[in-house]
Coordinates of C-alpha atoms in Angstrom, one line a residue:
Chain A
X1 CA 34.6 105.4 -90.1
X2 CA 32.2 105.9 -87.0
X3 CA 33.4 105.9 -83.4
X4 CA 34.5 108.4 -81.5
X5 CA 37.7 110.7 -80.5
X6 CA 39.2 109.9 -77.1
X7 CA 38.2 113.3 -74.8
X8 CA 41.7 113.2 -73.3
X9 CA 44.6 113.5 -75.1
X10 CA 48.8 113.7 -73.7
X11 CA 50.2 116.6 -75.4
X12 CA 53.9 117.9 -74.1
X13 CA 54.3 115.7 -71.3
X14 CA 50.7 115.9 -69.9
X15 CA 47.0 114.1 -69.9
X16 CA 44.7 117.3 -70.7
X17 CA 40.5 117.5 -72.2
X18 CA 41.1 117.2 -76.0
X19 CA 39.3 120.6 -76.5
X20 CA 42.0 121.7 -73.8
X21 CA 44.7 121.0 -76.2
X22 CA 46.6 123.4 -78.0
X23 CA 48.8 123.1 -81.2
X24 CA 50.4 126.0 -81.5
X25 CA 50.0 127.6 -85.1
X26 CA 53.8 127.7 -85.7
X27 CA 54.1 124.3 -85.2
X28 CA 56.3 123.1 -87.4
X29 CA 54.4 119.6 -88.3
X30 CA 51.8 122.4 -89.1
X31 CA 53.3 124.9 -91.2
X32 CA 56.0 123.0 -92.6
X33 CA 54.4 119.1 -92.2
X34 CA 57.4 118.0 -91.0
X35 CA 56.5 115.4 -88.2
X36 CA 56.6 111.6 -87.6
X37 CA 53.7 109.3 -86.0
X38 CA 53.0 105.8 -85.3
X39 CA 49.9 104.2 -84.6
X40 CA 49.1 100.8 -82.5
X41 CA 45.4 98.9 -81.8
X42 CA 44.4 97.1 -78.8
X43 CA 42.9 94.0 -78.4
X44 CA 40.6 93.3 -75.5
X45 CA 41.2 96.7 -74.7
X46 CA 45.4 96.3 -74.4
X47 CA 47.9 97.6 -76.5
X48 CA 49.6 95.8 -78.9
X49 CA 52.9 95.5 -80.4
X50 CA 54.1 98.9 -78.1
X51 CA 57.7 98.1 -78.0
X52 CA 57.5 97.8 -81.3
X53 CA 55.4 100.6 -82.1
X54 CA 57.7 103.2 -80.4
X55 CA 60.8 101.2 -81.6
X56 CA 59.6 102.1 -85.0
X57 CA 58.7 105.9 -83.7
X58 CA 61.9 107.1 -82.6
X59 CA 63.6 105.5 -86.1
X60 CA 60.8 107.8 -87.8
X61 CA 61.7 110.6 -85.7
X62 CA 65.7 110.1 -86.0
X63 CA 65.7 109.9 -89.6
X64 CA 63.9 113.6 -89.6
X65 CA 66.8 114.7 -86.7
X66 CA 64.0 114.7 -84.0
X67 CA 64.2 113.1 -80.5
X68 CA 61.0 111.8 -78.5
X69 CA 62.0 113.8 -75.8
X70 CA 60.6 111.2 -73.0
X71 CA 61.3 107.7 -72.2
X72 CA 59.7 104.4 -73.6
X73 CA 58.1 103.9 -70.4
X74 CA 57.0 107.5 -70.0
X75 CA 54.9 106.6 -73.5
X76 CA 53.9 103.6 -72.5
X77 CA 52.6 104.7 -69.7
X78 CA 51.0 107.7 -71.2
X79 CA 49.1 105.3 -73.6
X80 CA 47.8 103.5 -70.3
X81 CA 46.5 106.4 -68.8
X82 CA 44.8 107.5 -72.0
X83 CA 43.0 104.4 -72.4
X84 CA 41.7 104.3 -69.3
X85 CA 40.8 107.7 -69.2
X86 CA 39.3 107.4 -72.7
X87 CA 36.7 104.0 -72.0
X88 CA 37.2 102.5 -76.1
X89 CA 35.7 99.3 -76.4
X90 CA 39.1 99.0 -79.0
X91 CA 41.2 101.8 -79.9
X92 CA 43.6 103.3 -82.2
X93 CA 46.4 105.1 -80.5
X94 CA 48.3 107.5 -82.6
X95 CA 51.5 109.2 -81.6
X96 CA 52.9 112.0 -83.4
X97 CA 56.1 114.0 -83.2
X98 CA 56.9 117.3 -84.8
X99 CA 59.9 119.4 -85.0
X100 CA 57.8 121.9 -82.5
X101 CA 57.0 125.2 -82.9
X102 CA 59.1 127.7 -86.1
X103 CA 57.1 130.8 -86.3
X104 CA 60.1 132.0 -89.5
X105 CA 58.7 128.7 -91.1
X106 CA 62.0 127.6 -91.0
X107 CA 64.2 127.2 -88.3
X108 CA 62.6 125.0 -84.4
X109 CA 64.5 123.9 -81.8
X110 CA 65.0 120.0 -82.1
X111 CA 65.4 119.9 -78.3
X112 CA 61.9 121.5 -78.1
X113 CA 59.7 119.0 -80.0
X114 CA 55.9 118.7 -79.8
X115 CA 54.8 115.4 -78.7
X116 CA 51.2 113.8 -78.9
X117 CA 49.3 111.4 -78.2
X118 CA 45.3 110.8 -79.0
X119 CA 43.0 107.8 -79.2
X120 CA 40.2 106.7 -81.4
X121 CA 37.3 104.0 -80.9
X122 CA 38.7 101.0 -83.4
X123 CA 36.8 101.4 -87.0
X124 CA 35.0 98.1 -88.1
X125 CA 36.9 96.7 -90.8
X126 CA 34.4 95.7 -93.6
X127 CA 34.4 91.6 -92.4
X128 CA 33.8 90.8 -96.3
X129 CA 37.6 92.0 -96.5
X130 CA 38.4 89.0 -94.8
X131 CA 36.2 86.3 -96.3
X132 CA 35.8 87.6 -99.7
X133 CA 39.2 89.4 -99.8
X134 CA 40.0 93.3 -101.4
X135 CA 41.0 95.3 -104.0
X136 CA 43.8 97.4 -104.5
X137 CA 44.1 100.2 -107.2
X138 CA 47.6 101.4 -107.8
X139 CA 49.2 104.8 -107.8
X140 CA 52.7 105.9 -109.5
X141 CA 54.0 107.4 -106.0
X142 CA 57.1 107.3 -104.4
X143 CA 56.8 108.3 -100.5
X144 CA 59.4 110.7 -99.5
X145 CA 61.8 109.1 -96.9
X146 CA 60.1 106.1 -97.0
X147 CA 61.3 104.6 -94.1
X148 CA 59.8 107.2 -91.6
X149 CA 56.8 106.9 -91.2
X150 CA 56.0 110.8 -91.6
X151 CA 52.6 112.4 -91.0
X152 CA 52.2 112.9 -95.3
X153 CA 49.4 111.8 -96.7
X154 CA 48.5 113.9 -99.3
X155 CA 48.1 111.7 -102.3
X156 CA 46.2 108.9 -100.4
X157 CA 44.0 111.3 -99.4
X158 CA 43.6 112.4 -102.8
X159 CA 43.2 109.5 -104.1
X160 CA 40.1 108.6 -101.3
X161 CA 37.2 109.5 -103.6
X162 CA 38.9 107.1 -106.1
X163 CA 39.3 104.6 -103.7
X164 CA 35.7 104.2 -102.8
X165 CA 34.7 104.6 -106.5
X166 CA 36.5 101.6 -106.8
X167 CA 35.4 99.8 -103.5
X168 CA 38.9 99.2 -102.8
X169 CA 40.8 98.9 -99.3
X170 CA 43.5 100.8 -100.3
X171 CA 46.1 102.0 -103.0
X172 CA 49.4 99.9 -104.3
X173 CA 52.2 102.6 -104.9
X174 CA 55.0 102.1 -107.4
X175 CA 57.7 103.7 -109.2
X176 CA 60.2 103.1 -111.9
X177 CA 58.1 99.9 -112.3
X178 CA 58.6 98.4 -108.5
X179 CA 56.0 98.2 -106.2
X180 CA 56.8 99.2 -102.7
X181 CA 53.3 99.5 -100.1
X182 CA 49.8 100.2 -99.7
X183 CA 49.7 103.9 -98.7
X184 CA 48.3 102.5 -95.0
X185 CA 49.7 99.0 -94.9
X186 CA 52.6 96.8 -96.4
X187 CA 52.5 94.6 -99.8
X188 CA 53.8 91.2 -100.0
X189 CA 53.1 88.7 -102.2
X190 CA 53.1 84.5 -102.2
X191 CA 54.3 82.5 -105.1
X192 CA 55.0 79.2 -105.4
X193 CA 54.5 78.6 -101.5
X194 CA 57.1 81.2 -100.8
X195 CA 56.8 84.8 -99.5
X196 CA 57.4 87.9 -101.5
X197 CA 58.3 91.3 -99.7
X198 CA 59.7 94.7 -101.2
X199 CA 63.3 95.5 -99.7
X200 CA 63.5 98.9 -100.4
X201 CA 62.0 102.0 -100.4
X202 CA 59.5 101.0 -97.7
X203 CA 58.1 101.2 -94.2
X204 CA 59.4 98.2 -92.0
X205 CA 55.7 97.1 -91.2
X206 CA 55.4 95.7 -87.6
X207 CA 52.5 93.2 -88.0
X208 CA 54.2 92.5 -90.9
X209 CA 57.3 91.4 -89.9
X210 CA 55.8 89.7 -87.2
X211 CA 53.9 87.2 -89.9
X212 CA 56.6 87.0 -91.6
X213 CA 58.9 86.2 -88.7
X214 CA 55.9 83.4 -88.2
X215 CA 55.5 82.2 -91.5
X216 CA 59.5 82.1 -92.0
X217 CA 59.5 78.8 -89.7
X218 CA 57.4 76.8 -92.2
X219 CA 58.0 78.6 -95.5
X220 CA 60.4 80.5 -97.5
X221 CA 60.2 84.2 -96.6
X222 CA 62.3 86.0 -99.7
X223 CA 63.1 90.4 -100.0
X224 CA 64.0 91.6 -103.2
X225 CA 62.7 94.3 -105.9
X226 CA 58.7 93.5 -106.9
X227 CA 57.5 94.6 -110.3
X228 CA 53.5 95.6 -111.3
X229 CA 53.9 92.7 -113.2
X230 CA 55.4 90.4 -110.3
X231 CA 52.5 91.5 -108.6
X232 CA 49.7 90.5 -111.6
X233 CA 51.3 87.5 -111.8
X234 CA 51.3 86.2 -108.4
X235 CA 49.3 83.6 -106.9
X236 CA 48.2 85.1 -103.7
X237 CA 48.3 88.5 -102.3
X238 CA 48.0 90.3 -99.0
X239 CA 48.7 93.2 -96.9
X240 CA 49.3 93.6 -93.1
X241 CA 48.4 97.0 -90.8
X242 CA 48.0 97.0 -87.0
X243 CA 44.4 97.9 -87.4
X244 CA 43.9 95.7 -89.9
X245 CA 45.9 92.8 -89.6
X246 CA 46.3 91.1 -92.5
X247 CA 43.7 91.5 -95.6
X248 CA 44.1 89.0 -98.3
X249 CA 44.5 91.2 -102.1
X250 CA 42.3 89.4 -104.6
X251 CA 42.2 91.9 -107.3
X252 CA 44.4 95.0 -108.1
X253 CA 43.0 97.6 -110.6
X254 CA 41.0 95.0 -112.9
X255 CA 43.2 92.1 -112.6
X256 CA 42.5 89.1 -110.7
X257 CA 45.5 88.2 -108.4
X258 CA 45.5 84.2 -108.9
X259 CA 42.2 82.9 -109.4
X260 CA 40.4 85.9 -107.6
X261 CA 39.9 84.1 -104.2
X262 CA 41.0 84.1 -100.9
X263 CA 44.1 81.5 -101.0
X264 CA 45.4 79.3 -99.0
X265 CA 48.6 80.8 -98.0
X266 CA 47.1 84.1 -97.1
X267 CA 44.5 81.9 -94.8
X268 CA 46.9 80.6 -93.2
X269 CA 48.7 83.9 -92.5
X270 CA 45.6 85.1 -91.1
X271 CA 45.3 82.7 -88.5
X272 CA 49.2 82.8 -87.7
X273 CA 48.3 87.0 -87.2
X274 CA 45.2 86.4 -85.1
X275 CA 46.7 83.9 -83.1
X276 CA 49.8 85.9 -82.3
X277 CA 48.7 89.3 -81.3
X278 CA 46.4 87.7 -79.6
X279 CA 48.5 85.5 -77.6
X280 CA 50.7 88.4 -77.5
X281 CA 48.0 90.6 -75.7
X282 CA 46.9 88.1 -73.7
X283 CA 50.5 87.6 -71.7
X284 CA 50.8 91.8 -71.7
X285 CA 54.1 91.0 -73.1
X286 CA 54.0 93.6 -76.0
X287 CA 53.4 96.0 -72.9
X288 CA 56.3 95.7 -70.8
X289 CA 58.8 94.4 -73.3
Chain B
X1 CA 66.4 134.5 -89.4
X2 CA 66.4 137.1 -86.9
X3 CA 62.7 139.3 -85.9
X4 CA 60.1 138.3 -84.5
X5 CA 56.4 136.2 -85.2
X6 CA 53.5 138.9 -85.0
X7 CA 51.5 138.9 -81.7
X8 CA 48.4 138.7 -82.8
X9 CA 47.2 135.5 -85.8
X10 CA 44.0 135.5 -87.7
X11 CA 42.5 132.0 -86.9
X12 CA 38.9 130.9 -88.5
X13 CA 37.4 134.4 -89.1
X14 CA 39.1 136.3 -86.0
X15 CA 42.4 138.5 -84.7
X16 CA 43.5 136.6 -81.2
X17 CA 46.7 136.9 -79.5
X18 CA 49.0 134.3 -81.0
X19 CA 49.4 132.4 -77.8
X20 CA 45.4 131.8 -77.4
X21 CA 45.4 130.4 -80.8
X22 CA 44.9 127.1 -80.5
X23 CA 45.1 124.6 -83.3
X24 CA 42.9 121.2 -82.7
X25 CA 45.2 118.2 -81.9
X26 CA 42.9 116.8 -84.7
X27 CA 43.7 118.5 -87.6
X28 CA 44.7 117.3 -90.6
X29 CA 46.6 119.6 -91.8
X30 CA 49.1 118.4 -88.6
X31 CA 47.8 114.7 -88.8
X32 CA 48.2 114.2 -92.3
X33 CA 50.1 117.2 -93.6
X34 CA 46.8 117.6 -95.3
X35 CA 47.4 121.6 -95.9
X36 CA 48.4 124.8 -98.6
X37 CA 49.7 128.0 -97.6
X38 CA 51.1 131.1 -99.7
X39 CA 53.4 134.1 -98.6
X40 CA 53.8 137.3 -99.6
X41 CA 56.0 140.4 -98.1
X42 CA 55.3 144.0 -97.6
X43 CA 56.9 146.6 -99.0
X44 CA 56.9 150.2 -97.2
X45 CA 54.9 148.2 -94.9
X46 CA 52.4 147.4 -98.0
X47 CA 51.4 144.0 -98.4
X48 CA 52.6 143.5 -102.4
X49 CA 50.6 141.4 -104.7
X50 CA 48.0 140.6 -102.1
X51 CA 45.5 140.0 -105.3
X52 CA 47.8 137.4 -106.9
X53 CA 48.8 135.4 -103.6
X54 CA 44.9 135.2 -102.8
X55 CA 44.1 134.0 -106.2
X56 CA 47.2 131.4 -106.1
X57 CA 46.5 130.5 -102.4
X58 CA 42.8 130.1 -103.5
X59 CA 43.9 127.6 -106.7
X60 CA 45.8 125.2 -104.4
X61 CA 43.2 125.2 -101.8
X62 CA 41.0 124.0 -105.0
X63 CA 44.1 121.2 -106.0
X64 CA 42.8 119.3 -102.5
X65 CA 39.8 120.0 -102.8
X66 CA 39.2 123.0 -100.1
X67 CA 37.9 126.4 -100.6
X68 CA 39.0 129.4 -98.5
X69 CA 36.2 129.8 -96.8
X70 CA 36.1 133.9 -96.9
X71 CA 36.1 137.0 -99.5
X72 CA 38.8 138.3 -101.3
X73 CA 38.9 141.1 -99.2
X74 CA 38.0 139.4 -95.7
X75 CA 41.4 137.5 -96.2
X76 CA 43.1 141.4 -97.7
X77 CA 41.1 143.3 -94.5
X78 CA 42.3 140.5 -91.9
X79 CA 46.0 140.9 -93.4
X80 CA 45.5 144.5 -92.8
X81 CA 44.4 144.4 -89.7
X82 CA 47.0 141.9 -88.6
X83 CA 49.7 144.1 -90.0
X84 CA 48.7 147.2 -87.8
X85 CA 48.7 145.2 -84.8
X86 CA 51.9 143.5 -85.2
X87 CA 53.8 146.7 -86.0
X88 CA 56.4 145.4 -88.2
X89 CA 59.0 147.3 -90.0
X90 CA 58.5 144.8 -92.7
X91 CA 56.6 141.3 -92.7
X92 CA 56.0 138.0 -94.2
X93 CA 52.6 137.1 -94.1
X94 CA 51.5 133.5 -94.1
X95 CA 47.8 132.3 -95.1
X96 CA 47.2 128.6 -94.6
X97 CA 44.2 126.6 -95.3
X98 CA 44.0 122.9 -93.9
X99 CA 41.1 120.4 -94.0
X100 CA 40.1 121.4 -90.6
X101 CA 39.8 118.5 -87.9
X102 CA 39.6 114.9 -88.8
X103 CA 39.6 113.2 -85.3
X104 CA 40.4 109.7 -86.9
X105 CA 43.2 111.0 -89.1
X106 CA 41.1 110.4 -92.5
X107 CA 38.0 111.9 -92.8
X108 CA 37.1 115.6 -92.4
X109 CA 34.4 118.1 -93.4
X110 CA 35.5 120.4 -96.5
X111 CA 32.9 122.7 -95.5
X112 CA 35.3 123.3 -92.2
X113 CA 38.4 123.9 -93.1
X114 CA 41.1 125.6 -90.7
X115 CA 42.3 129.2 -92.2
X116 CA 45.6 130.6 -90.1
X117 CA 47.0 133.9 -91.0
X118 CA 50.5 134.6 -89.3
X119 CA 53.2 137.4 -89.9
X120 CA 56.7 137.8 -89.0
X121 CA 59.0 140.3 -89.4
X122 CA 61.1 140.2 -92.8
X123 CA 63.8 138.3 -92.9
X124 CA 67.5 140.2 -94.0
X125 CA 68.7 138.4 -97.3
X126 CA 72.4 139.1 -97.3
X127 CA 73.0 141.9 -99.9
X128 CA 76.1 139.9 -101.5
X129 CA 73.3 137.5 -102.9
X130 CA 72.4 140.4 -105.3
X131 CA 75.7 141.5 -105.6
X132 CA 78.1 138.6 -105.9
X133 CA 75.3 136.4 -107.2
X134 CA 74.1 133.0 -105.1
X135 CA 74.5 129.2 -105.7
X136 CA 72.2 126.2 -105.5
X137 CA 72.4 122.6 -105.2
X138 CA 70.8 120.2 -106.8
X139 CA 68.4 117.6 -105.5
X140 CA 66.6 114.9 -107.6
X141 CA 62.7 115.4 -106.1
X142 CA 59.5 115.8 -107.3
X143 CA 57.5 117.6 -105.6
X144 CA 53.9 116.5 -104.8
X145 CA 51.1 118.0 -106.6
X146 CA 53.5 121.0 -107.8
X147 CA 50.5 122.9 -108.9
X148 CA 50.1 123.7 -105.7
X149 CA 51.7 125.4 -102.4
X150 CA 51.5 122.2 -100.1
X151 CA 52.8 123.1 -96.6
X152 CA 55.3 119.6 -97.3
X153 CA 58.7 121.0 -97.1
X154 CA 60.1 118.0 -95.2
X155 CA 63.1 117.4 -98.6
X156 CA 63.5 120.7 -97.8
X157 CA 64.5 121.0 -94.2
X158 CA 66.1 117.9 -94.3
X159 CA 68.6 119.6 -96.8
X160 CA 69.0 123.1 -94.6
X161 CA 72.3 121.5 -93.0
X162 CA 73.8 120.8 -96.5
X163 CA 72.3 124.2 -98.6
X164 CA 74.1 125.9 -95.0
X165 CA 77.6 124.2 -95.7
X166 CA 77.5 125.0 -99.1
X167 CA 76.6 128.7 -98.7
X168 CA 74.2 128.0 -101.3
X169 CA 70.9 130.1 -100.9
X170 CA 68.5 127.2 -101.9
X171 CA 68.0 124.2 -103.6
X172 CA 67.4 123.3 -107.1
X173 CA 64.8 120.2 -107.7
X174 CA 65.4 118.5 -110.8
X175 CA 63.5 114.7 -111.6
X176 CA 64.1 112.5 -114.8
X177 CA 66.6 114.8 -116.2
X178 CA 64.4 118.0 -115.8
X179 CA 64.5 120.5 -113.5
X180 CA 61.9 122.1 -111.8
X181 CA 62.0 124.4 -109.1
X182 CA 64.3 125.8 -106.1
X183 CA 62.7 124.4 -102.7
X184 CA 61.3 128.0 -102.1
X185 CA 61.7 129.6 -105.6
X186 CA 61.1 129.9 -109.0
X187 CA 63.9 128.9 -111.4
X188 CA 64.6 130.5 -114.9
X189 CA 68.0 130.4 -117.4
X190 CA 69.0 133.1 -119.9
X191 CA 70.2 131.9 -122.7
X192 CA 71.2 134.2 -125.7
X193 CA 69.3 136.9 -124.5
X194 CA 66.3 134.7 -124.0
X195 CA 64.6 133.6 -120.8
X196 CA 64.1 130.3 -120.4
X197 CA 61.1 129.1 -117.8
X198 CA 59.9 125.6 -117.3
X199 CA 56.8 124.8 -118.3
X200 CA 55.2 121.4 -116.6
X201 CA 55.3 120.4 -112.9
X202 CA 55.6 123.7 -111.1
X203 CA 54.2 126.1 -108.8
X204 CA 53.2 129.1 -110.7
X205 CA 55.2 131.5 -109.4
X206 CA 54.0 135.6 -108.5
X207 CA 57.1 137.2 -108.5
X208 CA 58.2 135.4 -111.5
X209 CA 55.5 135.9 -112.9
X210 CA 55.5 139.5 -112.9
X211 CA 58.9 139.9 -113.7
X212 CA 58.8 137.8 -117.0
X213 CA 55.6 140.0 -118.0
X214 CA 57.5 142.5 -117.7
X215 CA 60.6 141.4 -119.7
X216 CA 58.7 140.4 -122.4
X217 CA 58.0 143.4 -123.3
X218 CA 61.4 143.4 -124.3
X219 CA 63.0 140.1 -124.9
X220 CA 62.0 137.2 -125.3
X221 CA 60.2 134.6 -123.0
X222 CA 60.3 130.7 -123.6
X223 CA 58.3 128.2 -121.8
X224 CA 59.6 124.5 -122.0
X225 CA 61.4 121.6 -120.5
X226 CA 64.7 122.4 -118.5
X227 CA 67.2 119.6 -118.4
X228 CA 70.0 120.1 -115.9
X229 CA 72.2 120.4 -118.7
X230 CA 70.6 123.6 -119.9
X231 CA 70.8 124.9 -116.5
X232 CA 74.9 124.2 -116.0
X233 CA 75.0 125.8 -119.9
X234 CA 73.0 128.7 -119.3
X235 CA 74.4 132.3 -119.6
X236 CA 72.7 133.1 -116.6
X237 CA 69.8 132.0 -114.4
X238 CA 68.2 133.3 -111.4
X239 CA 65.6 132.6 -108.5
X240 CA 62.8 134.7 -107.8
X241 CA 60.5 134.5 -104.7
X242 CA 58.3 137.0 -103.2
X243 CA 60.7 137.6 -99.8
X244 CA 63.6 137.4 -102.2
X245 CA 62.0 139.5 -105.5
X246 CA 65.2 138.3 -108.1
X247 CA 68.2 136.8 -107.0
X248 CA 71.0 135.7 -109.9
X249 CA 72.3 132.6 -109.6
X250 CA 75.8 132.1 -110.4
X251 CA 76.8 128.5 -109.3
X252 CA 74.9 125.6 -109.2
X253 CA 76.9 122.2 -107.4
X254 CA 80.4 123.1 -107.8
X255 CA 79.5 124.3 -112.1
X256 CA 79.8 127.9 -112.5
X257 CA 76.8 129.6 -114.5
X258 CA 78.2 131.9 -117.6
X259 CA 81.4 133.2 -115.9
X260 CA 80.3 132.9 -112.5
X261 CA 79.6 136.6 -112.4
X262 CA 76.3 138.5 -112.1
X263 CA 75.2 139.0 -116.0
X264 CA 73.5 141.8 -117.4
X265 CA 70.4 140.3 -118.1
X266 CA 69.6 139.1 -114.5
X267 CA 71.0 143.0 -113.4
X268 CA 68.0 144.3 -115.3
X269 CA 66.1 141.9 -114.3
X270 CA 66.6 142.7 -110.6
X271 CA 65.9 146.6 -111.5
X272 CA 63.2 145.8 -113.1
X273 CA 61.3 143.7 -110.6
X274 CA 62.1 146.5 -107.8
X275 CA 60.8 149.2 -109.4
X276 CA 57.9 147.2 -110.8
X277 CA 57.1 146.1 -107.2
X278 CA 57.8 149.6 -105.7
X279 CA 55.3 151.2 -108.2
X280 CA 52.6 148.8 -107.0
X281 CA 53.3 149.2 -103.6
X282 CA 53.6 152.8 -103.5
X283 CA 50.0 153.4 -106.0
X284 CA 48.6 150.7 -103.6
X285 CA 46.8 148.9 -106.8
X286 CA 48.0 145.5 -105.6
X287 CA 46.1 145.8 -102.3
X288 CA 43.0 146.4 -104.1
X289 CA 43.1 144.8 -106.9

């Protein structure tokens, strides 16, 4: 993974030493893992997609009954300071929200949350990924409240000596026979020059829908139920993360999506991501909304 | 929930106040709910079944790959210690284990895991639970790795506002037609004298487990699947949990169980697991092993 920890961290309303910070151990995201994060990159040392980032925080966070307890500018701001403070070259900038401290286990005070923010020097992404595309294994899961994006991770990190066994980027979880996400990144598919995406059961990806916002002006963009076999069967395949962008899927488990290469589509997808964020962070619009 | 959280913890090999323990902003066990725990009560201010929770607490830990990283009776002198200095009447006492820090919210160092003892002071359970009986609700879940005692309870505490509403003491996870568990219990039925326990996807369960020992000696003791069908038939059926010891069930949704009364079975049951528990308690065999 390499890289470093930011030494500063924003924890309850304030920019403190990491090794300053304190969770408390009652904390409910602790005991009890009930908590809510998001994470954003930055490119050319900006942050990207923040409206959108913390947009898609506070739906996380309403769905478990919590409130982030400070304005979008507070955050905003407090993800300014960090990065300053913190020198990346690129970053990762996670926020995370838990129900705050329980010490029964049990009952917290939703008007008392704990709120978090740390930074991370951006891991490389394997450029191969890109150029040669990657590999999916899949795992019967169903996420629990799929549409937050909660802080559980349990069976992704399970499956992690599995993953690199396989030299894949990542797993493909369905259920009941319908494929919904990678565990760190959305699913979609392209047939027949059209777009596939799950409808249900499934994080609202922002780079996603952002390429798929793009890609709607020149091609069909299509929701509905995917099956395993759908998924064999289709001619290209990617996924989309903010840290990774989007990553052509050439093979999941040991069948070949299409012919086993990078397609066209998915190219083309690629550029229309690059170009956007990149345009995006170049204006500082994602910043300030 | 009433009392109070004990003022001193046991955090990574020492007693400290509970407001200078300080849990890294980094951990997993917060970042990625990445984390097991197990409970157990005192009795005459006795921690009960203190071999059995380790040994449980110690097979989860093992499900994900961690070891607790002390002896037997470190974690059984560190409870002690802790109970003295927290002066309860009667406690809860917590042990969790997490994968210890993982600064970019993946990878972390088994060898360094984070192990948090807490206590609080027992919690009442209303008497009319034993004596009137107590209902459940159902909800379809599955929980993840069931084997082991995950700190995810997010189904859980996003049900607290309906299990309050219904005056129902818990709730009763059932998947594919089978049930499973209660969210914080063990589940069995009675069924012509029998006792009826599931078999596949649960958390092995101490109380229970003590209690049907004990009953077999008796009557008999079935392991097997439990459809929802067999629970709304059942003579009788009851929760066990170590806060709780037995507690009969007598509704589950609006379906009454048997006639809705407390049966006779569950009433020796409930005798049975008291005096079983008091013996230990009171010879002190439990703390020793």
């Amino acid at each position: 993974m390499g890289g470093a920890a930011g030494r500063y961290v924003f924890l309850d309303g304030r920019v403190l030493p990491a090794d300053e910070a304190r969770i408390s151990p009652f904390d409910v995201g602790l005991l009890r893992g009930y908590a809510v994060f998001d994470l954003l990159q930055t490119l050319d040392g900006r942050p990207v997609l923040v409206r959108e980032h913390i947009e898609r925080f506070r739906r996380s966070a309403s769905l478990l009954g919590l409130e982030v307890p400070v304005s979008d500018e507070a955050l905003a701001s407090a993800i300014r300071e960090l990065l300053a403070l913190n020198g990346h070259r690129e970053a990762t900038v996670r926020m995370v929200l838990t129900g705050g401290p329980a010490p029964t286990g049990m009952s917290f005070d939703p008007a008392a949350p704990t709120l978090l923010i740390v930074t991370h020097e951006m891991f490389a992404v394997p450029e191969r990924f890109y150029t040669e595309g990657a590999a999916l294994i899949t795992c019967e899961y169903r996420r629990e409240l799929p549409e937050a994006k909660t802080t559980n991770y349990l069976t992704w990190l399970l499956m992690q000596a599995r993953i690199e066994e396989s030299g894949a980027i990542d797993v493909l979880y369905h259920d009941r026979g319908l494929v919904s996400e990678a565990a760190t990144a959305s699913f979609y598919l392209v047939r027949d020059g059209r777009i596939l995406a799950p409808d249900t059961g499934v994080l609202h990806g922002t780079v996603g829908s952002l390429v798929l916002e793009r890609a709607s002006l020149s091609r069909d963009v299509e929701y509905g139920p995917i099956s395993l076999e759908d998924a064999f069967a289709a001619d290209e395949a990617f996924i989309t993360s903010s840290v990774r962008e989007v990553v052509p899927i050439v093979r999941i488990d040991d069948r070949a999506i299409g012919d086993g290469q990078v397609g066209a589509v998915v190219t083309e997808l690629m550029g229309v991501c690059r170009r956007a964020l990149r345009e995006m962070a170049a204006r500082g619009d994602t910043e300030d909304g």
